[in-house]
mmCIF file of C-alpha atoms in Angstrom:
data_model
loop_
_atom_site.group_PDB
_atom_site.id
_atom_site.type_symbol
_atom_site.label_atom_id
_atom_site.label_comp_id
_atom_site.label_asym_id
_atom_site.label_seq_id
_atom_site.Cartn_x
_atom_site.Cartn_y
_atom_site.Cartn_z
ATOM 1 C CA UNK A 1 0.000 0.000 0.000
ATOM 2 C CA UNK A 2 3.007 2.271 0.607
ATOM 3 C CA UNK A 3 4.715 2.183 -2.058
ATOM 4 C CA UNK A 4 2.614 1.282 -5.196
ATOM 5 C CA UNK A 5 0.032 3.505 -3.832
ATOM 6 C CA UNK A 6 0.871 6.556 -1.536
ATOM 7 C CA UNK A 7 3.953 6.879 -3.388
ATOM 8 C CA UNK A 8 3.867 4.962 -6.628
ATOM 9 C CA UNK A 9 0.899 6.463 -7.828
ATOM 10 C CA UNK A 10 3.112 9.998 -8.496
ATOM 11 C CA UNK A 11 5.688 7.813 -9.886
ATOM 12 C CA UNK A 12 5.435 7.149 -13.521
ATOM 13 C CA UNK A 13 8.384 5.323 -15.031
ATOM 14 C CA UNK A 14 9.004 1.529 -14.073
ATOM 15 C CA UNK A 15 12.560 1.919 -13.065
ATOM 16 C CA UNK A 16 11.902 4.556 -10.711
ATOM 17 C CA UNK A 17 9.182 2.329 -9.284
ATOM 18 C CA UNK A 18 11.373 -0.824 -8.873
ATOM 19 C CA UNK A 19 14.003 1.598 -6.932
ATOM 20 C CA UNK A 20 10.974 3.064 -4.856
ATOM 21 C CA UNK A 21 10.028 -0.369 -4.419
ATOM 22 C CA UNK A 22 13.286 -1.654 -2.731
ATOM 23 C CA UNK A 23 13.973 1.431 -0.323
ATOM 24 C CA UNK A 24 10.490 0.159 1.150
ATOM 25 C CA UNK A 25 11.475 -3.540 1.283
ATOM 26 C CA UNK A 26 14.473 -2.416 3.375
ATOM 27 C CA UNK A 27 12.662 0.061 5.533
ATOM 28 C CA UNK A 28 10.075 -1.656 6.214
ATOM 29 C CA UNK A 29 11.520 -5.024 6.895
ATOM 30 C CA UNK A 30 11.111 -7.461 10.078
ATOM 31 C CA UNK A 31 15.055 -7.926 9.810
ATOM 32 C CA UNK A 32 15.155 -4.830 11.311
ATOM 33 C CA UNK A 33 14.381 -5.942 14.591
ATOM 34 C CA UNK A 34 16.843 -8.306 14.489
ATOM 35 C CA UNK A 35 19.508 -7.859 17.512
ATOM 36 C CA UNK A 36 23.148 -6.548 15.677
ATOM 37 C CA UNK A 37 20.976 -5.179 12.293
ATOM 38 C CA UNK A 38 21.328 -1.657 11.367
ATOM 39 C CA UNK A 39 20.323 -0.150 7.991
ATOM 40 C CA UNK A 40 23.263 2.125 8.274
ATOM 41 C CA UNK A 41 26.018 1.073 9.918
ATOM 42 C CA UNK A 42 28.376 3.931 9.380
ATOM 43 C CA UNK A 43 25.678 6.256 11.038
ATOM 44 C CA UNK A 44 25.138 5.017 13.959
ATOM 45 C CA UNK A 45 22.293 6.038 16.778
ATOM 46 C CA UNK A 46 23.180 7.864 20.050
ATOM 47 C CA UNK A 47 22.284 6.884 23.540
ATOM 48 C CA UNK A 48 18.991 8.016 24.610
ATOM 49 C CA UNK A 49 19.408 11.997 25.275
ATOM 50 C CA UNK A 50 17.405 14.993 25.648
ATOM 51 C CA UNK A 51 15.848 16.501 22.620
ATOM 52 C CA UNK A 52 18.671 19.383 22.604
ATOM 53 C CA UNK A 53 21.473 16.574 23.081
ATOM 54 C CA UNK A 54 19.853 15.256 19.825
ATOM 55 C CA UNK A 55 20.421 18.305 17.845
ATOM 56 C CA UNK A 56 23.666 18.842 19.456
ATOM 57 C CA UNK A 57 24.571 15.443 18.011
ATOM 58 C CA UNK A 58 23.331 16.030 14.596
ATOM 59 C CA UNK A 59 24.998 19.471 14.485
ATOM 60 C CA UNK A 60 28.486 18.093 15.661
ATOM 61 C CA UNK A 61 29.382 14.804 15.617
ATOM 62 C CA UNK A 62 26.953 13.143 13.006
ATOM 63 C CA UNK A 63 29.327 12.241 10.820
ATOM 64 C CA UNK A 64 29.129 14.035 7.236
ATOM 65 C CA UNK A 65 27.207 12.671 4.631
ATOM 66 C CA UNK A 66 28.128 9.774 2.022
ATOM 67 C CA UNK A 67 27.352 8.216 -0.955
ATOM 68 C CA UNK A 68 27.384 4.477 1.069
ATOM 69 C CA UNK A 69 24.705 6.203 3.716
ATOM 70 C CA UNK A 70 21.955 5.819 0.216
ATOM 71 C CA UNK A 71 23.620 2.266 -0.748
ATOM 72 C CA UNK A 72 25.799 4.093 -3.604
ATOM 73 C CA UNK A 73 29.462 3.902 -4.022
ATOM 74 C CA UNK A 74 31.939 6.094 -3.377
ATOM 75 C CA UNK A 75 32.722 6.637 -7.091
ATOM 76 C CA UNK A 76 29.264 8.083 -7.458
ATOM 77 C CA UNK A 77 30.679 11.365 -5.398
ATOM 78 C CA UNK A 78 33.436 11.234 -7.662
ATOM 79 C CA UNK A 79 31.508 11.448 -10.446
ATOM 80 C CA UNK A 80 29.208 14.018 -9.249
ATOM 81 C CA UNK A 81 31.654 16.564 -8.395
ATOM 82 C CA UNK A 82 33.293 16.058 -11.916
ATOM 83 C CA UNK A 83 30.263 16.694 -13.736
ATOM 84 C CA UNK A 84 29.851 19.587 -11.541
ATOM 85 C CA UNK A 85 33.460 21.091 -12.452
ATOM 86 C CA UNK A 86 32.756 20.164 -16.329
ATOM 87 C CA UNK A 87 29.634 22.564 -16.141
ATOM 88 C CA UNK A 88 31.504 25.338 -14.307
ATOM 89 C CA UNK A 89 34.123 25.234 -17.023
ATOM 90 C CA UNK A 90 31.662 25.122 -19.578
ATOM 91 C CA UNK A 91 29.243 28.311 -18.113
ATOM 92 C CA UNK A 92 32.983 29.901 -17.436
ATOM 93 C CA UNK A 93 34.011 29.520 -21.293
ATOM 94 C CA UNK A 94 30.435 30.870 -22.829
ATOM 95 C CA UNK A 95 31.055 34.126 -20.558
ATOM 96 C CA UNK A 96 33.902 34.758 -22.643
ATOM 97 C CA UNK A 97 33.244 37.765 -25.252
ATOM 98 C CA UNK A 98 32.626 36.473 -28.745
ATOM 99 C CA UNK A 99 35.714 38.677 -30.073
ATOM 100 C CA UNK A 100 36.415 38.615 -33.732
ATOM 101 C CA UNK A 101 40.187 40.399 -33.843
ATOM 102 C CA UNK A 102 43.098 38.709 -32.863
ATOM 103 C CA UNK A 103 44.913 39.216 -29.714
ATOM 104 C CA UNK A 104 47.949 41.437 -29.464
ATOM 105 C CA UNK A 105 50.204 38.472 -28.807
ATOM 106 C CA UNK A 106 49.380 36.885 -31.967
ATOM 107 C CA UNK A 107 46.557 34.778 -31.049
ATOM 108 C CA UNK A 108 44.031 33.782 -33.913
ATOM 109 C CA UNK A 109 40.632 35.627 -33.899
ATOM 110 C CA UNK A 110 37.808 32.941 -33.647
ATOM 111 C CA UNK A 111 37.159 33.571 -37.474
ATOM 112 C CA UNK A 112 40.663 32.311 -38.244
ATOM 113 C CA UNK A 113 40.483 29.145 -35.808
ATOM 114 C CA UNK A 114 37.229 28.292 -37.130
ATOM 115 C CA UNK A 115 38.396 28.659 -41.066
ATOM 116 C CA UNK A 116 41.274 26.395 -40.236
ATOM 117 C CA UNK A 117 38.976 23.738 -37.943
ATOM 118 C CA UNK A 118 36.126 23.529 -40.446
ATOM 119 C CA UNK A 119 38.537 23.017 -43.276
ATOM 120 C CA UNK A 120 40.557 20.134 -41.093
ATOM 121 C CA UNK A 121 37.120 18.734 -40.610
ATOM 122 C CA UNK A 122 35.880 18.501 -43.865
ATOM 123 C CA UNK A 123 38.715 16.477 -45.102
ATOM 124 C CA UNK A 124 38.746 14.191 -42.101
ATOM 125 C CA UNK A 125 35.121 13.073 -43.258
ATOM 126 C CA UNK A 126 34.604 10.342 -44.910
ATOM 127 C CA UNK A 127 32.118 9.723 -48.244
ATOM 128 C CA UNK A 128 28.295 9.598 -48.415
ATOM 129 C CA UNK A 129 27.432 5.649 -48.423
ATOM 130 C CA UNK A 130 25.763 4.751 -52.390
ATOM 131 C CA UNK A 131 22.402 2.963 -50.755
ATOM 132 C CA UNK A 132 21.662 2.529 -54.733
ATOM 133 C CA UNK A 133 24.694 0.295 -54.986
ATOM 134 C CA UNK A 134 24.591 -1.686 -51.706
ATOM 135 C CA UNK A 135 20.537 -1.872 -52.158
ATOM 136 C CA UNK A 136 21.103 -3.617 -55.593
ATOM 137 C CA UNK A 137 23.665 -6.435 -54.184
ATOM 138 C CA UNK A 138 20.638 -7.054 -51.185
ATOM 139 C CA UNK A 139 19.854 -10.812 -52.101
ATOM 140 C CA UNK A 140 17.883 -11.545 -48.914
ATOM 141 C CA UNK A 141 16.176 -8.327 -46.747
ATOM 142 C CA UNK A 142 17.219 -10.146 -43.539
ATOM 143 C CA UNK A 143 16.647 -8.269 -40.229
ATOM 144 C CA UNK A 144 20.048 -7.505 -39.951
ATOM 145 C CA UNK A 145 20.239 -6.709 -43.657
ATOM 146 C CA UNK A 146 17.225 -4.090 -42.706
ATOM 147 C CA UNK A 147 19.299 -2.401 -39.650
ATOM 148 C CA UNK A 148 22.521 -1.868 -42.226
ATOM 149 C CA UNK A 149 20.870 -0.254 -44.618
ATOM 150 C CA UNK A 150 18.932 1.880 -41.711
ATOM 151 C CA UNK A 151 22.030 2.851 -40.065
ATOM 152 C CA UNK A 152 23.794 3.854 -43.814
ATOM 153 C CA UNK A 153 20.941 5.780 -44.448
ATOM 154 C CA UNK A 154 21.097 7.912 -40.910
ATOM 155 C CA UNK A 155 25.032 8.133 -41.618
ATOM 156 C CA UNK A 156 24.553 9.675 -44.703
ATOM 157 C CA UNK A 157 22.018 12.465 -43.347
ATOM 158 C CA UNK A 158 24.399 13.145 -40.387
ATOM 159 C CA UNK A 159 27.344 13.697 -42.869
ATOM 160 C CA UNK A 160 25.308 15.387 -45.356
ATOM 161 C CA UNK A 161 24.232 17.814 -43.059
ATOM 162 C CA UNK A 162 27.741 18.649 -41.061
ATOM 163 C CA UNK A 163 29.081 19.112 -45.095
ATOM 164 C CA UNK A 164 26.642 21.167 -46.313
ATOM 165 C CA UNK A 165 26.921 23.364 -42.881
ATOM 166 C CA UNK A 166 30.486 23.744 -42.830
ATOM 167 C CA UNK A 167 30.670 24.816 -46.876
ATOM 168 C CA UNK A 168 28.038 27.255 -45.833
ATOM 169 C CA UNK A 169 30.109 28.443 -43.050
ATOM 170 C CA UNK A 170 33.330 28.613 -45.479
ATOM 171 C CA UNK A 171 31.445 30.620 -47.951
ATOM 172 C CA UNK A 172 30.389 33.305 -44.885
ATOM 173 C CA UNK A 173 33.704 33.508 -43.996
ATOM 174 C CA UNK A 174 34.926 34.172 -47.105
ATOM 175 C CA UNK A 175 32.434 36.839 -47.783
ATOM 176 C CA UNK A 176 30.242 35.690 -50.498
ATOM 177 C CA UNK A 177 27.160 34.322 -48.016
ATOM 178 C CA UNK A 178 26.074 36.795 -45.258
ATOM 179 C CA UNK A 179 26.763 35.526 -41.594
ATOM 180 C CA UNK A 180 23.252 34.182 -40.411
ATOM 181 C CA UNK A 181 22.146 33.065 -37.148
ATOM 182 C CA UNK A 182 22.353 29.778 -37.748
ATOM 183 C CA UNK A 183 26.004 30.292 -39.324
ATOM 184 C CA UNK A 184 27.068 32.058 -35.786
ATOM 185 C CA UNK A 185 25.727 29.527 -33.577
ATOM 186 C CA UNK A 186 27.575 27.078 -35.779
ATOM 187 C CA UNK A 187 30.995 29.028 -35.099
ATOM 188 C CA UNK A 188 30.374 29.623 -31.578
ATOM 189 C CA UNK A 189 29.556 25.763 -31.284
ATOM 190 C CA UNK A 190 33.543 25.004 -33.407
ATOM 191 C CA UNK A 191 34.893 27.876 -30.930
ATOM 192 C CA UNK A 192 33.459 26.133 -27.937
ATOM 193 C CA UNK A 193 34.634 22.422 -28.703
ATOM 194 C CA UNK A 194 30.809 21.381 -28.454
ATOM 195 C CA UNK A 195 28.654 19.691 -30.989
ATOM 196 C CA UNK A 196 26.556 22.071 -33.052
ATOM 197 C CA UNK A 197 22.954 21.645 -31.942
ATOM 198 C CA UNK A 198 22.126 21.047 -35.973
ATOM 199 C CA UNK A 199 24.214 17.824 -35.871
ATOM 200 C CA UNK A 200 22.772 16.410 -32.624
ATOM 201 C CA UNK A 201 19.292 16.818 -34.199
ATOM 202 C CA UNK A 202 20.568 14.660 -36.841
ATOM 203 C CA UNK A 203 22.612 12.416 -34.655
ATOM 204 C CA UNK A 204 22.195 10.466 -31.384
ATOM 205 C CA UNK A 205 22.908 10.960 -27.878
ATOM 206 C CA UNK A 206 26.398 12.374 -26.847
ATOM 207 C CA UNK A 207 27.803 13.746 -24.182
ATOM 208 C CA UNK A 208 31.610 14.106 -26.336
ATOM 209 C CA UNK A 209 33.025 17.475 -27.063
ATOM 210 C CA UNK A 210 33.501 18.010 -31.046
ATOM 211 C CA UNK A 211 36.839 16.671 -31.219
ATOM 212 C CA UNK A 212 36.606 13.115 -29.837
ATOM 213 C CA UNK A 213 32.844 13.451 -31.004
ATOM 214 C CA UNK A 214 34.250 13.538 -34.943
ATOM 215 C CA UNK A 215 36.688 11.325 -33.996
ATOM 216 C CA UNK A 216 34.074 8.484 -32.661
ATOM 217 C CA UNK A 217 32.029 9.385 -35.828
ATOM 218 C CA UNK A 218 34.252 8.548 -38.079
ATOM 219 C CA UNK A 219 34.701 4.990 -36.336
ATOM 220 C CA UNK A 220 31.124 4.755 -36.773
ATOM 221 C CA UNK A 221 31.365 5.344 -40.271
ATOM 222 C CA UNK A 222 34.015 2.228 -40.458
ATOM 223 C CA UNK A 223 31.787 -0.660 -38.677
ATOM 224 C CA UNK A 224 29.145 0.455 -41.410
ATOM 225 C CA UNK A 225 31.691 0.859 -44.249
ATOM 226 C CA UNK A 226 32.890 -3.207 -43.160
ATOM 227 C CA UNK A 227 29.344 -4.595 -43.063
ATOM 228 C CA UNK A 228 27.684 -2.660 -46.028
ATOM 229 C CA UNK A 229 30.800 -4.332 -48.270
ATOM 230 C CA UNK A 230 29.357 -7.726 -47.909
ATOM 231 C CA UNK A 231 25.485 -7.148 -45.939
ATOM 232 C CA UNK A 232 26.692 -9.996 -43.574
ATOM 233 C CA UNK A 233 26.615 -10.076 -39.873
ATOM 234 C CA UNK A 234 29.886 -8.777 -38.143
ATOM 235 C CA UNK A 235 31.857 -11.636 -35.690
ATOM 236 C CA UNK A 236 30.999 -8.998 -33.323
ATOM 237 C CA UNK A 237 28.696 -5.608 -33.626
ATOM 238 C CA UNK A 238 29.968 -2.570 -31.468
ATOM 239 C CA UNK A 239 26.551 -1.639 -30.557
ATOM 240 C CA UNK A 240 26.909 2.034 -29.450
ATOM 241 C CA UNK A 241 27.967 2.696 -32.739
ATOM 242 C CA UNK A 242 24.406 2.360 -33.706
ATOM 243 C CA UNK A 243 21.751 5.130 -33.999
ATOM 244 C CA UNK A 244 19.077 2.729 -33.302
ATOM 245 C CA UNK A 245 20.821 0.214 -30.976
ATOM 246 C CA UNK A 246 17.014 -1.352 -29.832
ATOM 247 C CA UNK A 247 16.788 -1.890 -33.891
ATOM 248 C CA UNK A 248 18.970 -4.519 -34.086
ATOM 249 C CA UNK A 249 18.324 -6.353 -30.892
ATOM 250 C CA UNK A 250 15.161 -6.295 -32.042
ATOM 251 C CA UNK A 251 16.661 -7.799 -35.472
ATOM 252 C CA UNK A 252 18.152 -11.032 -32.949
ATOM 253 C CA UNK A 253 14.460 -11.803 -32.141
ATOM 254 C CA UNK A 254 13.309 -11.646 -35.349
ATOM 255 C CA UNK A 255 16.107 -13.674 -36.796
ATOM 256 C CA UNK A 256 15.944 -16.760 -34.340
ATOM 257 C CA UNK A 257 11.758 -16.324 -34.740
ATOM 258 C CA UNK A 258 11.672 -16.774 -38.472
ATOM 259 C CA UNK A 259 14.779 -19.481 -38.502
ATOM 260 C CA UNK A 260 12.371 -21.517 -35.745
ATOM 261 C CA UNK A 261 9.182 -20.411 -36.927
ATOM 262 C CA UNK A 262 8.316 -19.341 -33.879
ATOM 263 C CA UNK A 263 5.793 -16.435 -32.373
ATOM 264 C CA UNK A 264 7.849 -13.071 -31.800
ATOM 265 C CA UNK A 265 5.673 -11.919 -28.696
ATOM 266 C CA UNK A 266 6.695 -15.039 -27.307
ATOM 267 C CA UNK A 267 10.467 -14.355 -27.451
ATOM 268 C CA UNK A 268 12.616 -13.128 -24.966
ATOM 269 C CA UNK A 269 16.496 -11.720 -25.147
ATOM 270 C CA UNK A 270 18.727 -13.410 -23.291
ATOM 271 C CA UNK A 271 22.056 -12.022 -22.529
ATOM 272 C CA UNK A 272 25.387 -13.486 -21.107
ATOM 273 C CA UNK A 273 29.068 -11.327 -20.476
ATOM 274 C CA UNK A 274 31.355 -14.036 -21.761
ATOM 275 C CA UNK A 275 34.767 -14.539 -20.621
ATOM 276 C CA UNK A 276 36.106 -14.481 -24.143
ATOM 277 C CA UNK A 277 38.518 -10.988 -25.325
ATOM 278 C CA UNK A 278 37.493 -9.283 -28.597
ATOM 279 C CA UNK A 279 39.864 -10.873 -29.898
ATOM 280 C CA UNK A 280 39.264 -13.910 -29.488
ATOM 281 C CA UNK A 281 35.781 -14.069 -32.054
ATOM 282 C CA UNK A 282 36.649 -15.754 -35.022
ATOM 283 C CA UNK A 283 32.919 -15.505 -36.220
ATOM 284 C CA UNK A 284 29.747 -14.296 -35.051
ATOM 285 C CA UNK A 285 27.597 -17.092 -33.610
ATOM 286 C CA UNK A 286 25.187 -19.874 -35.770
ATOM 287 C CA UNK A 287 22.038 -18.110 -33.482
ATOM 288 C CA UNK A 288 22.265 -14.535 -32.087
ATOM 289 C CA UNK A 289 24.846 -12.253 -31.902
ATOM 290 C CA UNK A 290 28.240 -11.230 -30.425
ATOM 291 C CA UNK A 291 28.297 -7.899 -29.175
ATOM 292 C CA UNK A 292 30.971 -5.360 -27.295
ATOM 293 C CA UNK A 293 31.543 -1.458 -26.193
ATOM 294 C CA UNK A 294 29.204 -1.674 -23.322
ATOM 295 C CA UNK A 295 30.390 -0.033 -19.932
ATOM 296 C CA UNK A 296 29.190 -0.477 -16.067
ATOM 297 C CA UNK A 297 28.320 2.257 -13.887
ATOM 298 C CA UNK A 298 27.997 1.989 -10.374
ATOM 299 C CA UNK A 299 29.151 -1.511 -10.089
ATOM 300 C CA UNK A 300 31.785 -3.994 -11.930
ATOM 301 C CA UNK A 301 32.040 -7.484 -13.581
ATOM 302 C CA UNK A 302 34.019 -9.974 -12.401
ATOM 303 C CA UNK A 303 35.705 -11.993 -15.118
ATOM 304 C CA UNK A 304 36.835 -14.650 -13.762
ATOM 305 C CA UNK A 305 33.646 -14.922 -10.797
ATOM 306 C CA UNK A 306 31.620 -14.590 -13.497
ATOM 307 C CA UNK A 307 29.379 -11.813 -11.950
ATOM 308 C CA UNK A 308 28.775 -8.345 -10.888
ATOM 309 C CA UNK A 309 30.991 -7.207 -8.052
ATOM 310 C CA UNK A 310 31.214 -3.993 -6.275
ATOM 311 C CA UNK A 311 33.249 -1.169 -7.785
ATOM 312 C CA UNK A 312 36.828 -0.411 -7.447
ATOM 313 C CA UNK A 313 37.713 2.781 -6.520
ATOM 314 C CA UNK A 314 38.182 5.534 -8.607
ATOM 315 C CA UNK A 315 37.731 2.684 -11.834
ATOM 316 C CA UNK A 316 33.884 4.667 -12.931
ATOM 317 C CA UNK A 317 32.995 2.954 -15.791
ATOM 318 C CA UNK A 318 34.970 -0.834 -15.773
ATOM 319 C CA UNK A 319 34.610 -2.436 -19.381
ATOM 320 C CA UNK A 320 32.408 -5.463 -19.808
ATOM 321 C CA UNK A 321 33.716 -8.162 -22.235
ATOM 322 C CA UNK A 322 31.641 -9.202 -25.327
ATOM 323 C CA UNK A 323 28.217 -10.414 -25.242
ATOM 324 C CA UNK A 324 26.497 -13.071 -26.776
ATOM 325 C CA UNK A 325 23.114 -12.505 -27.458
ATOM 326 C CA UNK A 326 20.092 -15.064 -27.926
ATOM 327 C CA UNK A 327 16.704 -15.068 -28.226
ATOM 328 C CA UNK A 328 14.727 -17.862 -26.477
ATOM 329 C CA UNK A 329 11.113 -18.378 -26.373
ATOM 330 C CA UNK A 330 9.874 -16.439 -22.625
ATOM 331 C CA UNK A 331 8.993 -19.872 -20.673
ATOM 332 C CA UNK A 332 12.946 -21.038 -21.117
ATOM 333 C CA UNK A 333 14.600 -17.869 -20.608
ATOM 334 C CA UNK A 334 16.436 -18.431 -17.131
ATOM 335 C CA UNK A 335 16.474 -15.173 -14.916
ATOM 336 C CA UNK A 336 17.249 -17.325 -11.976
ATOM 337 C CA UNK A 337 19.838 -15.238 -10.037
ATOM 338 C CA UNK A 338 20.279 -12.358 -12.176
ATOM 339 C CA UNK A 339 20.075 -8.529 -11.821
ATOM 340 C CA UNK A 340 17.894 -6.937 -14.825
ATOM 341 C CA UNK A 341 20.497 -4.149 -15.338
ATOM 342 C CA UNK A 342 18.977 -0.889 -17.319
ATOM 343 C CA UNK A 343 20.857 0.040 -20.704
ATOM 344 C CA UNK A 344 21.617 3.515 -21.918
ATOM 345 C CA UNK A 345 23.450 5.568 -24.477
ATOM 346 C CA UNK A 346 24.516 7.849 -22.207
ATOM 347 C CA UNK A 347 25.221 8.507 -18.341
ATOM 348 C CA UNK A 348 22.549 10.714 -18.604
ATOM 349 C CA UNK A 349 20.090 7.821 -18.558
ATOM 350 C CA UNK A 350 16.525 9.182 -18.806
ATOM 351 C CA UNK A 351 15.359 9.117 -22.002
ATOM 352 C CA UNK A 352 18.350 7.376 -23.309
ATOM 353 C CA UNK A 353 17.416 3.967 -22.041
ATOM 354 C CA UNK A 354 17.061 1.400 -24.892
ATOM 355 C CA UNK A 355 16.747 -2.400 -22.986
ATOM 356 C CA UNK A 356 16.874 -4.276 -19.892
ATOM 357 C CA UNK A 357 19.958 -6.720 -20.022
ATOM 358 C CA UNK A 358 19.642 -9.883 -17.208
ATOM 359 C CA UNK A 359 23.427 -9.821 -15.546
ATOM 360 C CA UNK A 360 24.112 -12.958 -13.642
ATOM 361 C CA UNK A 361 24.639 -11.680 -9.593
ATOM 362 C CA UNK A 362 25.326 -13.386 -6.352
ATOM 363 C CA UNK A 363 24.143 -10.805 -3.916
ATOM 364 C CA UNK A 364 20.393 -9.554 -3.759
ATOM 365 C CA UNK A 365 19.814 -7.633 -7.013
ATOM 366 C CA UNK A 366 18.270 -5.080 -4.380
ATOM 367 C CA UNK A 367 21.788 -4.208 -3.754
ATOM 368 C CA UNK A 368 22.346 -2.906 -7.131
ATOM 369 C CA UNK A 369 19.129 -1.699 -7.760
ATOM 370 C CA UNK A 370 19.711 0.865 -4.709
ATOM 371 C CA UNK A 371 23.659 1.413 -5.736
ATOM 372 C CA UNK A 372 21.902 2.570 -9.325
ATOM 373 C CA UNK A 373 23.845 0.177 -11.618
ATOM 374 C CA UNK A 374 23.573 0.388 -15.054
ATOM 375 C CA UNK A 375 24.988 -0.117 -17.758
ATOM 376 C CA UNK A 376 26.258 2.463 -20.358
ATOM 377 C CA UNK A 377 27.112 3.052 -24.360
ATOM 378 C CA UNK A 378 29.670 5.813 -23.997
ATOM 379 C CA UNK A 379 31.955 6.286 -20.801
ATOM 380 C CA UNK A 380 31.915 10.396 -21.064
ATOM 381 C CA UNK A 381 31.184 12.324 -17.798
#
């Protein structure tokens, strides 16, 4: 009654629920009473004391509060305070005045840097993919056939649209176009060493500055230039590179339904971390799919154990090895002992979740559930 209804009912997403959901289990638990139990160890509860020797406690010798006290590492402080320095520095460099001479001690003006940037940029790019030619050599429009010619097809709008903006940008600065808005914001985006709010509408979730942004672009551009030569399945798919990463795990369900004739809403994803390196995959399963790039926040795997461990400190976002993924029908999918861990593109979670992956755990998946583990497609703070 507490939780799905007095607080549940102003709580809309399931996730949120679930974590709702296992603060009250542990609250509101008979263990409690248990002689030598406490729900926070490292805070413990005075003697009995007046009501002013209990604010005198809290005032000066509570001790000072900590990630652990909420069931969270201490990498999570970590990471807050480094997001919070990022921002400063961010708000600190927009304050700066959007100059257009050069310094006295020979600095570039931002018109210069940006000339020289955009034209380093347009080189570095890479050609438009020819759908006409890889459509025509399409014998079989298999699933994953469908998601390589999807993800070409979103490539070549993303690159189409950071060309045509930086040749319109060229031409401003060279005086033939007048500066517009757009053209500015552009420049000011190149100055900054963020992404230009144009390409994000056209891309997928980041949280990269431009440089290493470009730079993982263009080795997004390379997984699809390898499987568009030949339309088959990769040994092993580097699924963040994907703008629709849910599209082709829905593409595993799909295959293993129409190889076994069986019912898709009766299919379930299973997922295992293998203990094999990169390396190490030949060729990309008979069923399923191999699978790598994904990263662990708030917890970490254990190779050799087999299963999710606490963190190490200071290590924020721990590699996971490959994946194999299968699809099962739902009755023989085994989710005995596993923690359903919460996928996203980006730290920012939120809208950026795309799946729920089972990872195989030892402790109570309550523990990681309140320690917020997830796992993640990009390890930027």
């Amino acid at each position: 009654m507490f939780c799905d209804i007095f607080y549940g009912g102003h709580v809309g997403d399931d996730l949120d629920r679930r974590l709702m959901r296992s603060f009250m289990d542990s609250l509101m638990s008979d263990a409690l009473f248990e002689d030598g139990k406490f729900f926070a160890p490292d805070f413990p509860v005075p003697s009995p004391m007046s009501y002013d020797g209990y604010k005198a406690y809290i005032a000066e010798a509570l001790p000072e509060e900590s990630p652990k006290m909420y069931g969270l590492h201490p990498n999570a402080e970590i990471m807050f305070l480094t997001t919070q320095s990022n921002t400063l520095f961010m708000m600190l460099m927009q304050l700066q005045p959007r100059t257009s001479a050069a310094s006295t001690d020979g600095e570039l003006s931002r018109e210069d840097r940006c000339k020289a940037q955009l034209e380093d940029i347009l080189d570095m790019l890479p050609e438009n993919f020819d759908m006409l030619e890889i459509t025509d050599r399409v014998e079989e429009r298999t699933p994953y056939v469908s998601v390589c010619l999807q993800e070409c097809g979103r490539m070549n709008e993303l690159l189409s649209t950071i060309k045509s903006s930086l040749k319109e940008l060229a031409l401003g600065l060279k005086g033939d176009l007048t500066i517009s808005e757009q053209m500015e914001a552009l420049m000011q985006s190149m100055y900054l060493d963020v992404v230009p709010a144009k390409w994000e509408a056209v891309a997928y979730p980041s949280m990269k500055t431009l440089g290493p942004w470009l730079k993982d672009m263009i080795q997004r551009c390379d997984q699809l230039v390898s499987w568009s030569s030949d339309l088959n399945l990769p040994k092993a798919v580097w699924l963040p590179a994907l703008f629709n990463p849910q599209s082709f795990l829905r593409a595993v369900l799909q295959s293993t339904a129409r190889m076994n004739q069986w019912p898709l809403d009766k299919m379930a994803l299973i997922t295992d971390v293998t203990k094999k390196e990169l390396s190490e995959i030949t060729a990309p399963p008979r069923e399923g799919a191999y699978i790598y790039g994904l990263y662990m926040e708030g917890a970490r795997w254990d190779k050799k154990g087999g299963c999710i461990r606490d963190s190490i400190l200071k290590d924020l976002f721990p590699e996971l090895p490959p994946i194999y993924l299968k699809a099962v029908t739902a009755d023989k999918a085994d989710l005995k002992d596993v923690y359903d861990c919460p996928v996203y593109k980006t730290k920012r979670r939120g809208p950026t979740y795309i799946w729920t992956f089972q990872i195989k755990t030892r402790e109570p998946p309550a523990k990681w559930i309140l320690a917020g583990v997830s796992l993640l497609m990009a390890a930027d703070i």
